[in-house]
């Protein structure tokens, strides 16, 4: 095993709650499994999975302050629903605190909360792994999403975004416009696959 992975695990174990650390390890292994299935780099997948929630232990207000301090621009949507911001600040931490140089790893961390149109394979892998990892038991439609994750990544992302948006709308929560853009993009792929358009 690469030293970097062990060092990161030790660092994160000291920072994250036991539940969040367990989730982190679980996501990193599902990332490697999906990387095996879809022919992506296993090391990058494990690294991105390990670091995807590296800023999650910080409160929303704390993250906003840290972003301001580092000159990280925030969108109006991110200020309205700062829960997604741990992805943006986590990507910054991965690059500047943990020394990650690979753009594809940094971007996979960056987009793991909202998704975005035209995600790279690694961005898709982390987005999906975060939703399906085996410790999860509350997300909507988990068994169906899990069954599709290893068959069709784009269809899986469509379902995750659909379930997540339905859940947020049902709770009258604000939805980041990037999630809506991502949903529109993957819904179009879904319709084309079904021959609807
Ligand atoms: Fe997260
Ligand atoms: Fe996560």
Short mmCIF file of N, CA and C and ligand atoms in Angstrom, two decimals:
data_model
loop_
_atom_site.label_atom_id
_atom_site.label_comp_id
_atom_site.label_asym_id
_atom_site.label_seq_id
_atom_site.Cartn_x
_atom_site.Cartn_y
_atom_site.Cartn_z
N UNK A 1 0.84 -1.20 0.00
CA UNK A 1 0.00 0.00 0.00
C UNK A 1 0.87 1.25 0.00
N UNK A 2 0.42 2.26 -0.72
CA UNK A 2 1.23 3.48 -0.79
C UNK A 2 1.23 4.19 0.55
N UNK A 3 2.41 4.70 0.90
CA UNK A 3 2.59 5.43 2.17
C UNK A 3 1.61 6.59 2.29
N UNK A 4 1.36 7.27 1.16
CA UNK A 4 0.47 8.43 1.15
C UNK A 4 -0.92 8.05 1.70
N UNK A 5 -1.41 6.91 1.29
CA UNK A 5 -2.74 6.46 1.73
C UNK A 5 -2.74 6.25 3.24
N UNK A 6 -1.71 5.58 3.74
CA UNK A 6 -1.63 5.31 5.19
C UNK A 6 -1.53 6.62 5.98
N UNK A 7 -0.69 7.53 5.51
CA UNK A 7 -0.53 8.82 6.20
C UNK A 7 -1.85 9.58 6.22
N UNK A 8 -2.55 9.57 5.09
CA UNK A 8 -3.83 10.29 5.01
C UNK A 8 -4.85 9.68 5.95
N UNK A 9 -4.88 8.35 5.99
CA UNK A 9 -5.82 7.68 6.90
C UNK A 9 -5.56 8.10 8.34
N UNK A 10 -4.29 8.10 8.74
CA UNK A 10 -3.95 8.48 10.11
C UNK A 10 -4.36 9.91 10.41
N UNK A 11 -4.11 10.79 9.46
CA UNK A 11 -4.47 12.20 9.62
C UNK A 11 -5.98 12.36 9.76
N UNK A 12 -6.72 11.69 8.88
CA UNK A 12 -8.19 11.85 8.87
C UNK A 12 -8.83 11.20 10.09
N UNK A 13 -8.23 10.12 10.56
CA UNK A 13 -8.78 9.44 11.75
C UNK A 13 -8.79 10.40 12.94
N UNK A 14 -7.79 11.26 13.00
CA UNK A 14 -7.68 12.21 14.11
C UNK A 14 -8.60 13.42 13.95
N UNK A 15 -9.09 13.65 12.75
CA UNK A 15 -9.90 14.84 12.50
C UNK A 15 -11.40 14.56 12.43
N UNK A 16 -11.75 13.43 11.82
CA UNK A 16 -13.17 13.15 11.57
C UNK A 16 -13.78 12.36 12.74
N UNK A 17 -15.11 12.44 12.87
CA UNK A 17 -15.78 11.62 13.89
C UNK A 17 -15.63 10.16 13.48
N UNK A 18 -15.80 9.21 14.42
CA UNK A 18 -15.67 7.79 14.06
C UNK A 18 -16.61 7.39 12.92
N UNK A 19 -17.84 7.93 12.94
CA UNK A 19 -18.80 7.59 11.87
C UNK A 19 -18.34 8.15 10.54
N UNK A 20 -17.86 9.41 10.54
CA UNK A 20 -17.42 10.04 9.30
C UNK A 20 -16.18 9.34 8.77
N UNK A 21 -15.29 8.92 9.68
CA UNK A 21 -14.08 8.21 9.25
C UNK A 21 -14.45 6.86 8.61
N UNK A 22 -15.38 6.17 9.25
CA UNK A 22 -15.85 4.88 8.71
C UNK A 22 -16.45 5.08 7.31
N UNK A 23 -17.27 6.12 7.17
CA UNK A 23 -17.86 6.45 5.87
C UNK A 23 -16.75 6.73 4.84
N UNK A 24 -15.75 7.48 5.27
CA UNK A 24 -14.63 7.84 4.38
C UNK A 24 -13.91 6.60 3.85
N UNK A 25 -13.61 5.67 4.76
CA UNK A 25 -12.91 4.43 4.35
C UNK A 25 -13.80 3.62 3.42
N UNK A 26 -15.07 3.56 3.78
CA UNK A 26 -16.03 2.81 2.98
C UNK A 26 -16.13 3.39 1.56
N UNK A 27 -16.22 4.72 1.47
CA UNK A 27 -16.29 5.38 0.16
C UNK A 27 -15.01 5.09 -0.63
N UNK A 28 -13.85 5.13 0.04
CA UNK A 28 -12.60 4.94 -0.70
C UNK A 28 -12.54 3.53 -1.31
N UNK A 29 -13.07 2.52 -0.59
CA UNK A 29 -13.05 1.16 -1.15
C UNK A 29 -14.07 0.99 -2.27
N UNK A 30 -15.24 1.62 -2.12
CA UNK A 30 -16.22 1.54 -3.21
C UNK A 30 -15.69 2.26 -4.45
N UNK A 31 -14.96 3.36 -4.22
CA UNK A 31 -14.32 4.06 -5.35
C UNK A 31 -13.37 3.12 -6.09
N UNK A 32 -12.58 2.35 -5.35
CA UNK A 32 -11.64 1.45 -6.03
C UNK A 32 -12.40 0.35 -6.78
N UNK A 33 -13.50 -0.13 -6.18
CA UNK A 33 -14.29 -1.18 -6.85
C UNK A 33 -14.88 -0.63 -8.16
N UNK A 34 -15.41 0.58 -8.10
CA UNK A 34 -15.98 1.18 -9.32
C UNK A 34 -14.87 1.47 -10.34
N UNK A 35 -13.69 1.87 -9.84
CA UNK A 35 -12.56 2.13 -10.75
C UNK A 35 -12.15 0.83 -11.47
N UNK A 36 -12.20 -0.31 -10.76
CA UNK A 36 -11.91 -1.60 -11.40
C UNK A 36 -12.92 -1.87 -12.51
N UNK A 37 -14.19 -1.60 -12.20
CA UNK A 37 -15.27 -1.87 -13.17
C UNK A 37 -15.15 -0.98 -14.41
N UNK A 38 -14.81 0.30 -14.18
CA UNK A 38 -14.86 1.26 -15.30
C UNK A 38 -13.48 1.64 -15.83
N UNK A 39 -12.46 0.88 -15.44
CA UNK A 39 -11.13 1.08 -16.03
C UNK A 39 -10.48 2.40 -15.67
N UNK A 40 -10.68 2.84 -14.40
CA UNK A 40 -10.08 4.09 -13.96
C UNK A 40 -8.89 3.78 -13.05
N UNK A 41 -8.07 4.77 -12.77
CA UNK A 41 -6.87 4.57 -11.95
C UNK A 41 -7.26 4.28 -10.48
N UNK A 42 -6.83 3.11 -9.98
CA UNK A 42 -7.25 2.68 -8.63
C UNK A 42 -6.70 3.60 -7.54
N UNK A 43 -5.46 4.01 -7.70
CA UNK A 43 -4.84 4.87 -6.68
C UNK A 43 -5.55 6.22 -6.60
N UNK A 44 -5.81 6.81 -7.75
CA UNK A 44 -6.52 8.10 -7.75
C UNK A 44 -7.92 7.96 -7.17
N UNK A 45 -8.56 6.85 -7.47
CA UNK A 45 -9.91 6.62 -6.95
C UNK A 45 -9.88 6.50 -5.42
N UNK A 46 -8.91 5.75 -4.90
CA UNK A 46 -8.82 5.59 -3.44
C UNK A 46 -8.50 6.93 -2.76
N UNK A 47 -7.59 7.67 -3.38
CA UNK A 47 -7.19 8.98 -2.86
C UNK A 47 -8.39 9.94 -2.81
N UNK A 48 -9.12 10.02 -3.90
CA UNK A 48 -10.28 10.93 -3.97
C UNK A 48 -11.35 10.50 -2.96
N UNK A 49 -11.56 9.20 -2.84
CA UNK A 49 -12.54 8.71 -1.87
C UNK A 49 -12.14 9.06 -0.45
N UNK A 50 -10.86 8.88 -0.15
CA UNK A 50 -10.36 9.18 1.20
C UNK A 50 -10.52 10.65 1.56
N UNK A 51 -10.30 11.51 0.59
CA UNK A 51 -10.29 12.95 0.88
C UNK A 51 -11.61 13.66 0.60
N UNK A 52 -12.62 12.94 0.09
CA UNK A 52 -13.81 13.66 -0.39
C UNK A 52 -14.50 14.46 0.72
N UNK A 53 -14.47 13.95 1.95
CA UNK A 53 -15.12 14.67 3.06
C UNK A 53 -14.10 15.25 4.05
N UNK A 54 -12.91 15.60 3.57
CA UNK A 54 -11.86 16.04 4.49
C UNK A 54 -12.17 17.37 5.16
N UNK A 55 -13.19 18.10 4.64
CA UNK A 55 -13.58 19.37 5.28
C UNK A 55 -14.93 19.26 5.99
N UNK A 56 -15.47 18.05 6.02
CA UNK A 56 -16.85 17.87 6.51
C UNK A 56 -16.98 18.10 8.02
N UNK A 57 -15.87 18.00 8.73
CA UNK A 57 -15.95 18.18 10.20
C UNK A 57 -16.09 19.66 10.58
N UNK A 58 -15.91 20.55 9.60
CA UNK A 58 -16.01 21.98 9.88
C UNK A 58 -17.46 22.44 9.73
N UNK A 59 -17.88 23.37 10.57
CA UNK A 59 -19.24 23.91 10.47
C UNK A 59 -19.38 24.82 9.26
N UNK A 60 -20.63 25.08 8.85
CA UNK A 60 -20.88 25.91 7.66
C UNK A 60 -20.23 27.30 7.80
N UNK A 61 -20.44 27.93 8.96
CA UNK A 61 -19.89 29.28 9.17
C UNK A 61 -18.37 29.28 9.11
N UNK A 62 -17.80 28.23 9.68
CA UNK A 62 -16.33 28.09 9.70
C UNK A 62 -15.79 27.94 8.26
N UNK A 63 -16.49 27.14 7.48
CA UNK A 63 -16.03 26.92 6.09
C UNK A 63 -16.13 28.22 5.30
N UNK A 64 -17.24 28.96 5.49
CA UNK A 64 -17.39 30.23 4.76
C UNK A 64 -16.23 31.18 5.12
N UNK A 65 -15.92 31.25 6.41
CA UNK A 65 -14.81 32.13 6.84
C UNK A 65 -13.48 31.68 6.22
N UNK A 66 -13.25 30.37 6.23
CA UNK A 66 -11.98 29.86 5.69
C UNK A 66 -11.90 30.12 4.19
N UNK A 67 -13.03 29.96 3.49
CA UNK A 67 -13.04 30.24 2.05
C UNK A 67 -12.70 31.71 1.80
N UNK A 68 -13.31 32.59 2.60
CA UNK A 68 -13.04 34.02 2.44
C UNK A 68 -11.57 34.31 2.68
N UNK A 69 -11.02 33.68 3.73
CA UNK A 69 -9.61 33.91 4.08
C UNK A 69 -8.67 33.47 2.94
N UNK A 70 -9.04 32.39 2.28
CA UNK A 70 -8.16 31.86 1.22
C UNK A 70 -8.49 32.45 -0.15
N UNK A 71 -9.46 33.37 -0.19
CA UNK A 71 -9.83 33.97 -1.48
C UNK A 71 -10.60 33.03 -2.38
N UNK A 72 -11.29 32.05 -1.79
CA UNK A 72 -12.09 31.12 -2.60
C UNK A 72 -13.47 31.75 -2.82
N UNK A 73 -13.80 32.00 -4.09
CA UNK A 73 -15.06 32.67 -4.42
C UNK A 73 -16.25 31.77 -4.11
N UNK A 74 -17.29 32.35 -3.51
CA UNK A 74 -18.51 31.59 -3.24
C UNK A 74 -19.63 32.10 -4.13
N UNK A 75 -20.47 31.19 -4.61
CA UNK A 75 -21.62 31.62 -5.41
C UNK A 75 -22.77 31.96 -4.45
N UNK A 76 -23.78 32.68 -4.98
CA UNK A 76 -24.96 33.00 -4.16
C UNK A 76 -25.62 31.72 -3.67
N UNK A 77 -25.68 30.72 -4.55
CA UNK A 77 -26.30 29.44 -4.18
C UNK A 77 -25.56 28.79 -3.02
N UNK A 78 -24.24 28.85 -3.05
CA UNK A 78 -23.45 28.22 -1.98
C UNK A 78 -23.67 28.94 -0.65
N UNK A 79 -23.91 30.24 -0.71
CA UNK A 79 -24.19 30.97 0.54
C UNK A 79 -25.56 30.59 1.08
N UNK A 80 -26.51 30.30 0.15
CA UNK A 80 -27.87 29.92 0.58
C UNK A 80 -27.91 28.50 1.13
N UNK A 81 -27.11 27.62 0.55
CA UNK A 81 -27.12 26.21 1.00
C UNK A 81 -25.67 25.77 1.22
N UNK A 82 -25.06 26.24 2.32
CA UNK A 82 -23.62 26.00 2.50
C UNK A 82 -23.23 24.54 2.77
N UNK A 83 -24.23 23.66 2.90
CA UNK A 83 -23.89 22.25 3.14
C UNK A 83 -23.04 21.67 2.00
N UNK A 84 -23.19 22.24 0.80
CA UNK A 84 -22.40 21.71 -0.33
C UNK A 84 -20.95 22.19 -0.31
N UNK A 85 -20.68 23.21 0.52
CA UNK A 85 -19.37 23.89 0.47
C UNK A 85 -18.18 23.05 0.95
N UNK A 86 -18.46 21.99 1.74
CA UNK A 86 -17.32 21.19 2.21
C UNK A 86 -16.61 20.55 1.02
N UNK A 87 -17.32 20.42 -0.11
CA UNK A 87 -16.68 19.87 -1.31
C UNK A 87 -15.68 20.87 -1.90
N UNK A 88 -16.12 22.12 -1.98
CA UNK A 88 -15.24 23.14 -2.56
C UNK A 88 -14.02 23.39 -1.67
N UNK A 89 -14.28 23.52 -0.37
CA UNK A 89 -13.15 23.76 0.54
C UNK A 89 -12.29 22.49 0.69
N UNK A 90 -12.94 21.34 0.64
CA UNK A 90 -12.20 20.07 0.70
C UNK A 90 -11.24 19.94 -0.47
N UNK A 91 -11.67 20.39 -1.64
CA UNK A 91 -10.80 20.34 -2.83
C UNK A 91 -9.59 21.26 -2.62
N UNK A 92 -9.84 22.40 -2.00
CA UNK A 92 -8.73 23.33 -1.71
C UNK A 92 -7.75 22.70 -0.70
N UNK A 93 -8.32 22.09 0.35
CA UNK A 93 -7.47 21.42 1.35
C UNK A 93 -6.65 20.30 0.71
N UNK A 94 -7.30 19.53 -0.15
CA UNK A 94 -6.60 18.41 -0.81
C UNK A 94 -5.37 18.93 -1.56
N UNK A 95 -5.56 20.05 -2.23
CA UNK A 95 -4.46 20.60 -3.03
C UNK A 95 -3.39 21.28 -2.17
N UNK A 96 -3.82 22.14 -1.27
CA UNK A 96 -2.84 22.99 -0.57
C UNK A 96 -2.41 22.46 0.79
N UNK A 97 -3.24 21.63 1.43
CA UNK A 97 -2.82 21.08 2.72
C UNK A 97 -2.25 19.67 2.56
N UNK A 98 -2.93 18.85 1.74
CA UNK A 98 -2.49 17.46 1.61
C UNK A 98 -1.59 17.23 0.39
N UNK A 99 -1.36 18.29 -0.37
CA UNK A 99 -0.36 18.20 -1.45
C UNK A 99 -0.77 17.35 -2.64
N UNK A 100 -2.08 17.22 -2.88
CA UNK A 100 -2.53 16.44 -4.04
C UNK A 100 -2.32 17.28 -5.30
N UNK A 101 -1.66 16.68 -6.28
CA UNK A 101 -1.33 17.44 -7.49
C UNK A 101 -2.23 17.10 -8.67
N UNK A 102 -2.89 15.93 -8.59
CA UNK A 102 -3.67 15.47 -9.74
C UNK A 102 -5.01 16.22 -9.83
N UNK A 103 -5.20 16.95 -10.93
CA UNK A 103 -6.44 17.71 -11.12
C UNK A 103 -7.67 16.81 -11.06
N UNK A 104 -7.56 15.60 -11.60
CA UNK A 104 -8.76 14.74 -11.64
C UNK A 104 -9.19 14.35 -10.22
N UNK A 105 -8.24 14.20 -9.31
CA UNK A 105 -8.58 13.89 -7.92
C UNK A 105 -9.21 15.11 -7.25
N UNK A 106 -8.60 16.27 -7.46
CA UNK A 106 -9.12 17.52 -6.86
C UNK A 106 -10.53 17.80 -7.37
N UNK A 107 -10.76 17.61 -8.66
CA UNK A 107 -12.09 17.86 -9.23
C UNK A 107 -13.13 16.85 -8.73
N UNK A 108 -12.70 15.62 -8.51
CA UNK A 108 -13.65 14.61 -8.01
C UNK A 108 -14.12 14.98 -6.60
N UNK A 109 -13.23 15.55 -5.80
CA UNK A 109 -13.62 16.03 -4.46
C UNK A 109 -14.52 17.26 -4.62
N UNK A 110 -14.12 18.14 -5.53
CA UNK A 110 -14.83 19.42 -5.73
C UNK A 110 -16.30 19.24 -6.09
N UNK A 111 -16.60 18.22 -6.89
CA UNK A 111 -17.97 18.09 -7.42
C UNK A 111 -18.76 16.97 -6.77
N UNK A 112 -18.30 16.44 -5.63
CA UNK A 112 -18.99 15.26 -5.09
C UNK A 112 -20.34 15.58 -4.44
N UNK A 113 -20.61 16.84 -4.13
CA UNK A 113 -21.91 17.14 -3.50
C UNK A 113 -22.99 17.48 -4.53
N UNK A 114 -22.68 18.39 -5.43
CA UNK A 114 -23.70 18.83 -6.40
C UNK A 114 -23.68 18.02 -7.69
N UNK A 115 -22.54 17.40 -8.01
CA UNK A 115 -22.38 16.87 -9.35
C UNK A 115 -22.25 18.04 -10.32
N UNK A 116 -22.11 17.75 -11.59
CA UNK A 116 -22.11 18.79 -12.63
C UNK A 116 -22.31 18.08 -13.97
N UNK A 117 -22.71 18.83 -15.01
CA UNK A 117 -22.82 18.19 -16.32
C UNK A 117 -21.44 17.70 -16.77
N UNK A 118 -21.43 16.67 -17.59
CA UNK A 118 -20.19 16.15 -18.20
C UNK A 118 -19.10 15.84 -17.18
N UNK A 119 -19.46 15.12 -16.14
CA UNK A 119 -18.45 14.75 -15.14
C UNK A 119 -17.43 13.77 -15.75
N UNK A 120 -16.18 13.84 -15.25
CA UNK A 120 -15.17 12.86 -15.66
C UNK A 120 -15.53 11.52 -15.01
N UNK A 121 -14.85 10.46 -15.45
CA UNK A 121 -15.13 9.14 -14.87
C UNK A 121 -14.87 9.16 -13.35
N UNK A 122 -13.76 9.77 -12.93
CA UNK A 122 -13.46 9.77 -11.49
C UNK A 122 -14.47 10.63 -10.71
N UNK A 123 -14.90 11.74 -11.30
CA UNK A 123 -15.94 12.54 -10.64
C UNK A 123 -17.21 11.71 -10.45
N UNK A 124 -17.57 10.96 -11.47
CA UNK A 124 -18.76 10.10 -11.38
C UNK A 124 -18.58 9.03 -10.30
N UNK A 125 -17.38 8.45 -10.27
CA UNK A 125 -17.11 7.36 -9.32
C UNK A 125 -17.27 7.85 -7.88
N UNK A 126 -16.69 8.99 -7.56
CA UNK A 126 -16.78 9.49 -6.18
C UNK A 126 -18.22 9.90 -5.85
N UNK A 127 -18.88 10.53 -6.81
CA UNK A 127 -20.28 10.94 -6.61
C UNK A 127 -21.15 9.73 -6.30
N UNK A 128 -20.97 8.66 -7.05
CA UNK A 128 -21.78 7.45 -6.86
C UNK A 128 -21.38 6.72 -5.57
N UNK A 129 -20.07 6.57 -5.35
CA UNK A 129 -19.60 5.84 -4.16
C UNK A 129 -20.10 6.49 -2.87
N UNK A 130 -20.15 7.81 -2.87
CA UNK A 130 -20.61 8.54 -1.68
C UNK A 130 -22.06 8.18 -1.35
N UNK A 131 -22.83 7.89 -2.38
CA UNK A 131 -24.26 7.58 -2.18
C UNK A 131 -24.49 6.12 -1.83
N UNK A 132 -23.71 5.23 -2.44
CA UNK A 132 -24.03 3.79 -2.30
C UNK A 132 -23.19 3.06 -1.26
N UNK A 133 -22.19 3.69 -0.67
CA UNK A 133 -21.27 2.93 0.20
C UNK A 133 -22.10 2.14 1.24
N UNK A 134 -21.60 0.96 1.62
CA UNK A 134 -22.44 0.02 2.38
C UNK A 134 -22.91 0.49 3.75
N UNK A 135 -22.27 1.48 4.34
CA UNK A 135 -22.72 1.98 5.65
C UNK A 135 -23.97 2.85 5.52
N UNK A 136 -24.27 3.33 4.33
CA UNK A 136 -25.46 4.16 4.13
C UNK A 136 -26.71 3.29 4.27
N UNK A 137 -27.72 3.84 4.95
CA UNK A 137 -28.98 3.09 5.00
C UNK A 137 -30.22 3.98 4.89
N UNK A 138 -30.01 5.29 4.73
CA UNK A 138 -31.18 6.18 4.71
C UNK A 138 -31.49 6.80 3.34
N UNK A 139 -30.52 6.83 2.45
CA UNK A 139 -30.75 7.51 1.16
C UNK A 139 -31.87 6.82 0.39
N UNK A 140 -32.58 7.63 -0.42
CA UNK A 140 -33.73 7.11 -1.16
C UNK A 140 -33.29 6.13 -2.26
N UNK A 141 -34.08 5.08 -2.43
CA UNK A 141 -33.88 4.14 -3.55
C UNK A 141 -32.54 3.44 -3.57
N UNK A 142 -31.97 3.22 -2.39
CA UNK A 142 -30.60 2.68 -2.34
C UNK A 142 -30.42 1.35 -3.07
N UNK A 143 -31.35 0.43 -2.89
CA UNK A 143 -31.12 -0.90 -3.47
C UNK A 143 -31.11 -0.82 -5.01
N UNK A 144 -32.00 0.00 -5.58
CA UNK A 144 -32.03 0.13 -7.04
C UNK A 144 -30.76 0.84 -7.53
N UNK A 145 -30.40 1.92 -6.83
CA UNK A 145 -29.20 2.68 -7.23
C UNK A 145 -27.97 1.78 -7.15
N UNK A 146 -27.87 1.00 -6.08
CA UNK A 146 -26.70 0.09 -5.94
C UNK A 146 -26.65 -0.93 -7.07
N UNK A 147 -27.80 -1.42 -7.46
CA UNK A 147 -27.81 -2.46 -8.50
C UNK A 147 -27.39 -1.88 -9.86
N UNK A 148 -27.59 -0.58 -10.05
CA UNK A 148 -27.27 0.02 -11.35
C UNK A 148 -25.83 0.58 -11.39
N UNK A 149 -25.27 0.84 -10.21
CA UNK A 149 -23.95 1.51 -10.14
C UNK A 149 -22.87 0.76 -10.93
N UNK A 150 -22.94 -0.56 -10.90
CA UNK A 150 -21.89 -1.34 -11.57
C UNK A 150 -22.29 -1.73 -13.00
N UNK A 151 -23.47 -1.23 -13.44
CA UNK A 151 -23.91 -1.53 -14.81
C UNK A 151 -23.82 -0.29 -15.71
N UNK A 152 -24.28 0.86 -15.18
CA UNK A 152 -24.38 2.06 -16.03
C UNK A 152 -24.21 3.30 -15.14
N UNK A 153 -23.02 3.89 -15.19
CA UNK A 153 -22.70 5.03 -14.30
C UNK A 153 -23.61 6.24 -14.55
N UNK A 154 -23.87 6.55 -15.84
CA UNK A 154 -24.68 7.73 -16.14
C UNK A 154 -26.12 7.55 -15.66
N UNK A 155 -26.66 6.37 -15.86
CA UNK A 155 -28.02 6.10 -15.38
C UNK A 155 -28.07 6.16 -13.86
N UNK A 156 -27.01 5.68 -13.22
CA UNK A 156 -26.92 5.71 -11.76
C UNK A 156 -26.90 7.16 -11.26
N UNK A 157 -26.14 8.01 -11.93
CA UNK A 157 -26.07 9.42 -11.53
C UNK A 157 -27.42 10.10 -11.75
N UNK A 158 -28.08 9.77 -12.84
CA UNK A 158 -29.44 10.31 -13.08
C UNK A 158 -30.35 9.96 -11.90
N UNK A 159 -30.31 8.69 -11.48
CA UNK A 159 -31.20 8.25 -10.39
C UNK A 159 -30.85 8.93 -9.06
N UNK A 160 -29.55 9.04 -8.78
CA UNK A 160 -29.12 9.68 -7.52
C UNK A 160 -29.59 11.14 -7.50
N UNK A 161 -29.36 11.85 -8.61
CA UNK A 161 -29.78 13.26 -8.66
C UNK A 161 -31.29 13.38 -8.55
N UNK A 162 -32.00 12.50 -9.23
CA UNK A 162 -33.48 12.54 -9.17
C UNK A 162 -33.95 12.31 -7.72
N UNK A 163 -33.41 11.27 -7.08
CA UNK A 163 -33.80 10.97 -5.70
C UNK A 163 -33.45 12.13 -4.76
N UNK A 164 -32.26 12.68 -4.95
CA UNK A 164 -31.81 13.75 -4.06
C UNK A 164 -32.66 15.01 -4.25
N UNK A 165 -32.94 15.36 -5.50
CA UNK A 165 -33.75 16.57 -5.75
C UNK A 165 -35.18 16.37 -5.25
N UNK A 166 -35.74 15.19 -5.45
CA UNK A 166 -37.10 14.90 -4.93
C UNK A 166 -37.11 15.07 -3.42
N UNK A 167 -36.07 14.52 -2.77
CA UNK A 167 -35.98 14.60 -1.30
C UNK A 167 -35.88 16.06 -0.84
N UNK A 168 -35.00 16.83 -1.48
CA UNK A 168 -34.80 18.23 -1.06
C UNK A 168 -36.06 19.07 -1.31
N UNK A 169 -36.70 18.84 -2.48
CA UNK A 169 -37.92 19.60 -2.79
C UNK A 169 -39.01 19.23 -1.80
N UNK A 170 -39.10 17.95 -1.44
CA UNK A 170 -40.11 17.49 -0.47
C UNK A 170 -39.94 18.15 0.88
N UNK A 171 -38.70 18.52 1.19
CA UNK A 171 -38.42 19.17 2.48
C UNK A 171 -38.35 20.69 2.34
N UNK A 172 -38.69 21.17 1.15
CA UNK A 172 -38.65 22.61 0.88
C UNK A 172 -37.26 23.21 1.06
N UNK A 173 -36.24 22.43 0.76
CA UNK A 173 -34.86 22.91 0.90
C UNK A 173 -34.42 23.60 -0.40
N UNK A 174 -33.56 24.58 -0.27
CA UNK A 174 -32.98 25.24 -1.43
C UNK A 174 -32.07 24.24 -2.16
N UNK A 175 -32.13 24.27 -3.49
CA UNK A 175 -31.28 23.36 -4.28
C UNK A 175 -30.27 24.18 -5.08
N UNK A 176 -29.00 23.82 -4.97
CA UNK A 176 -27.93 24.51 -5.72
C UNK A 176 -28.18 24.35 -7.23
N UNK A 177 -28.02 25.46 -7.96
CA UNK A 177 -28.35 25.41 -9.40
C UNK A 177 -27.44 24.44 -10.16
N UNK A 178 -26.24 24.17 -9.64
CA UNK A 178 -25.36 23.21 -10.31
C UNK A 178 -25.98 21.80 -10.29
N UNK A 179 -26.67 21.46 -9.19
CA UNK A 179 -27.35 20.16 -9.12
C UNK A 179 -28.46 20.10 -10.17
N UNK A 180 -29.17 21.21 -10.35
CA UNK A 180 -30.25 21.24 -11.35
C UNK A 180 -29.68 21.09 -12.76
N UNK A 181 -28.55 21.76 -13.00
CA UNK A 181 -27.90 21.62 -14.32
C UNK A 181 -27.43 20.19 -14.55
N UNK A 182 -26.85 19.62 -13.50
CA UNK A 182 -26.38 18.23 -13.61
C UNK A 182 -27.56 17.30 -13.88
N UNK A 183 -28.66 17.52 -13.17
CA UNK A 183 -29.83 16.67 -13.35
C UNK A 183 -30.35 16.77 -14.79
N UNK A 184 -30.47 18.01 -15.30
CA UNK A 184 -30.97 18.20 -16.67
C UNK A 184 -30.08 17.45 -17.67
N UNK A 185 -28.77 17.51 -17.44
CA UNK A 185 -27.82 16.85 -18.34
C UNK A 185 -27.99 15.32 -18.32
N UNK A 186 -28.03 14.75 -17.10
CA UNK A 186 -28.11 13.28 -17.00
C UNK A 186 -29.51 12.76 -17.30
N UNK A 187 -30.53 13.62 -17.13
CA UNK A 187 -31.89 13.23 -17.52
C UNK A 187 -31.97 13.10 -19.04
N UNK A 188 -31.26 14.02 -19.74
CA UNK A 188 -31.25 13.96 -21.20
C UNK A 188 -30.62 12.65 -21.69
N UNK A 189 -29.50 12.26 -21.04
CA UNK A 189 -28.85 10.99 -21.42
C UNK A 189 -29.80 9.83 -21.13
N UNK A 190 -30.48 9.90 -20.00
CA UNK A 190 -31.45 8.85 -19.63
C UNK A 190 -32.54 8.73 -20.71
N UNK A 191 -33.07 9.88 -21.14
CA UNK A 191 -34.15 9.86 -22.14
C UNK A 191 -33.66 9.32 -23.48
N UNK A 192 -32.44 9.70 -23.85
CA UNK A 192 -31.89 9.21 -25.12
C UNK A 192 -31.71 7.69 -25.07
N UNK A 193 -31.25 7.20 -23.92
CA UNK A 193 -31.07 5.76 -23.75
C UNK A 193 -32.39 5.01 -23.86
N UNK A 194 -33.44 5.65 -23.34
CA UNK A 194 -34.77 5.01 -23.36
C UNK A 194 -35.47 5.25 -24.69
N UNK A 195 -34.83 6.03 -25.58
CA UNK A 195 -35.42 6.32 -26.87
C UNK A 195 -36.57 7.28 -26.80
N UNK A 196 -36.60 8.09 -25.71
CA UNK A 196 -37.70 9.04 -25.57
C UNK A 196 -37.45 10.32 -26.33
N UNK A 197 -36.17 10.62 -26.63
CA UNK A 197 -35.90 11.85 -27.37
C UNK A 197 -34.76 11.65 -28.34
FE1 LIG B 1 -19.53 15.07 1.34
FE1 LIG B 2 -19.35 11.63 1.97
#
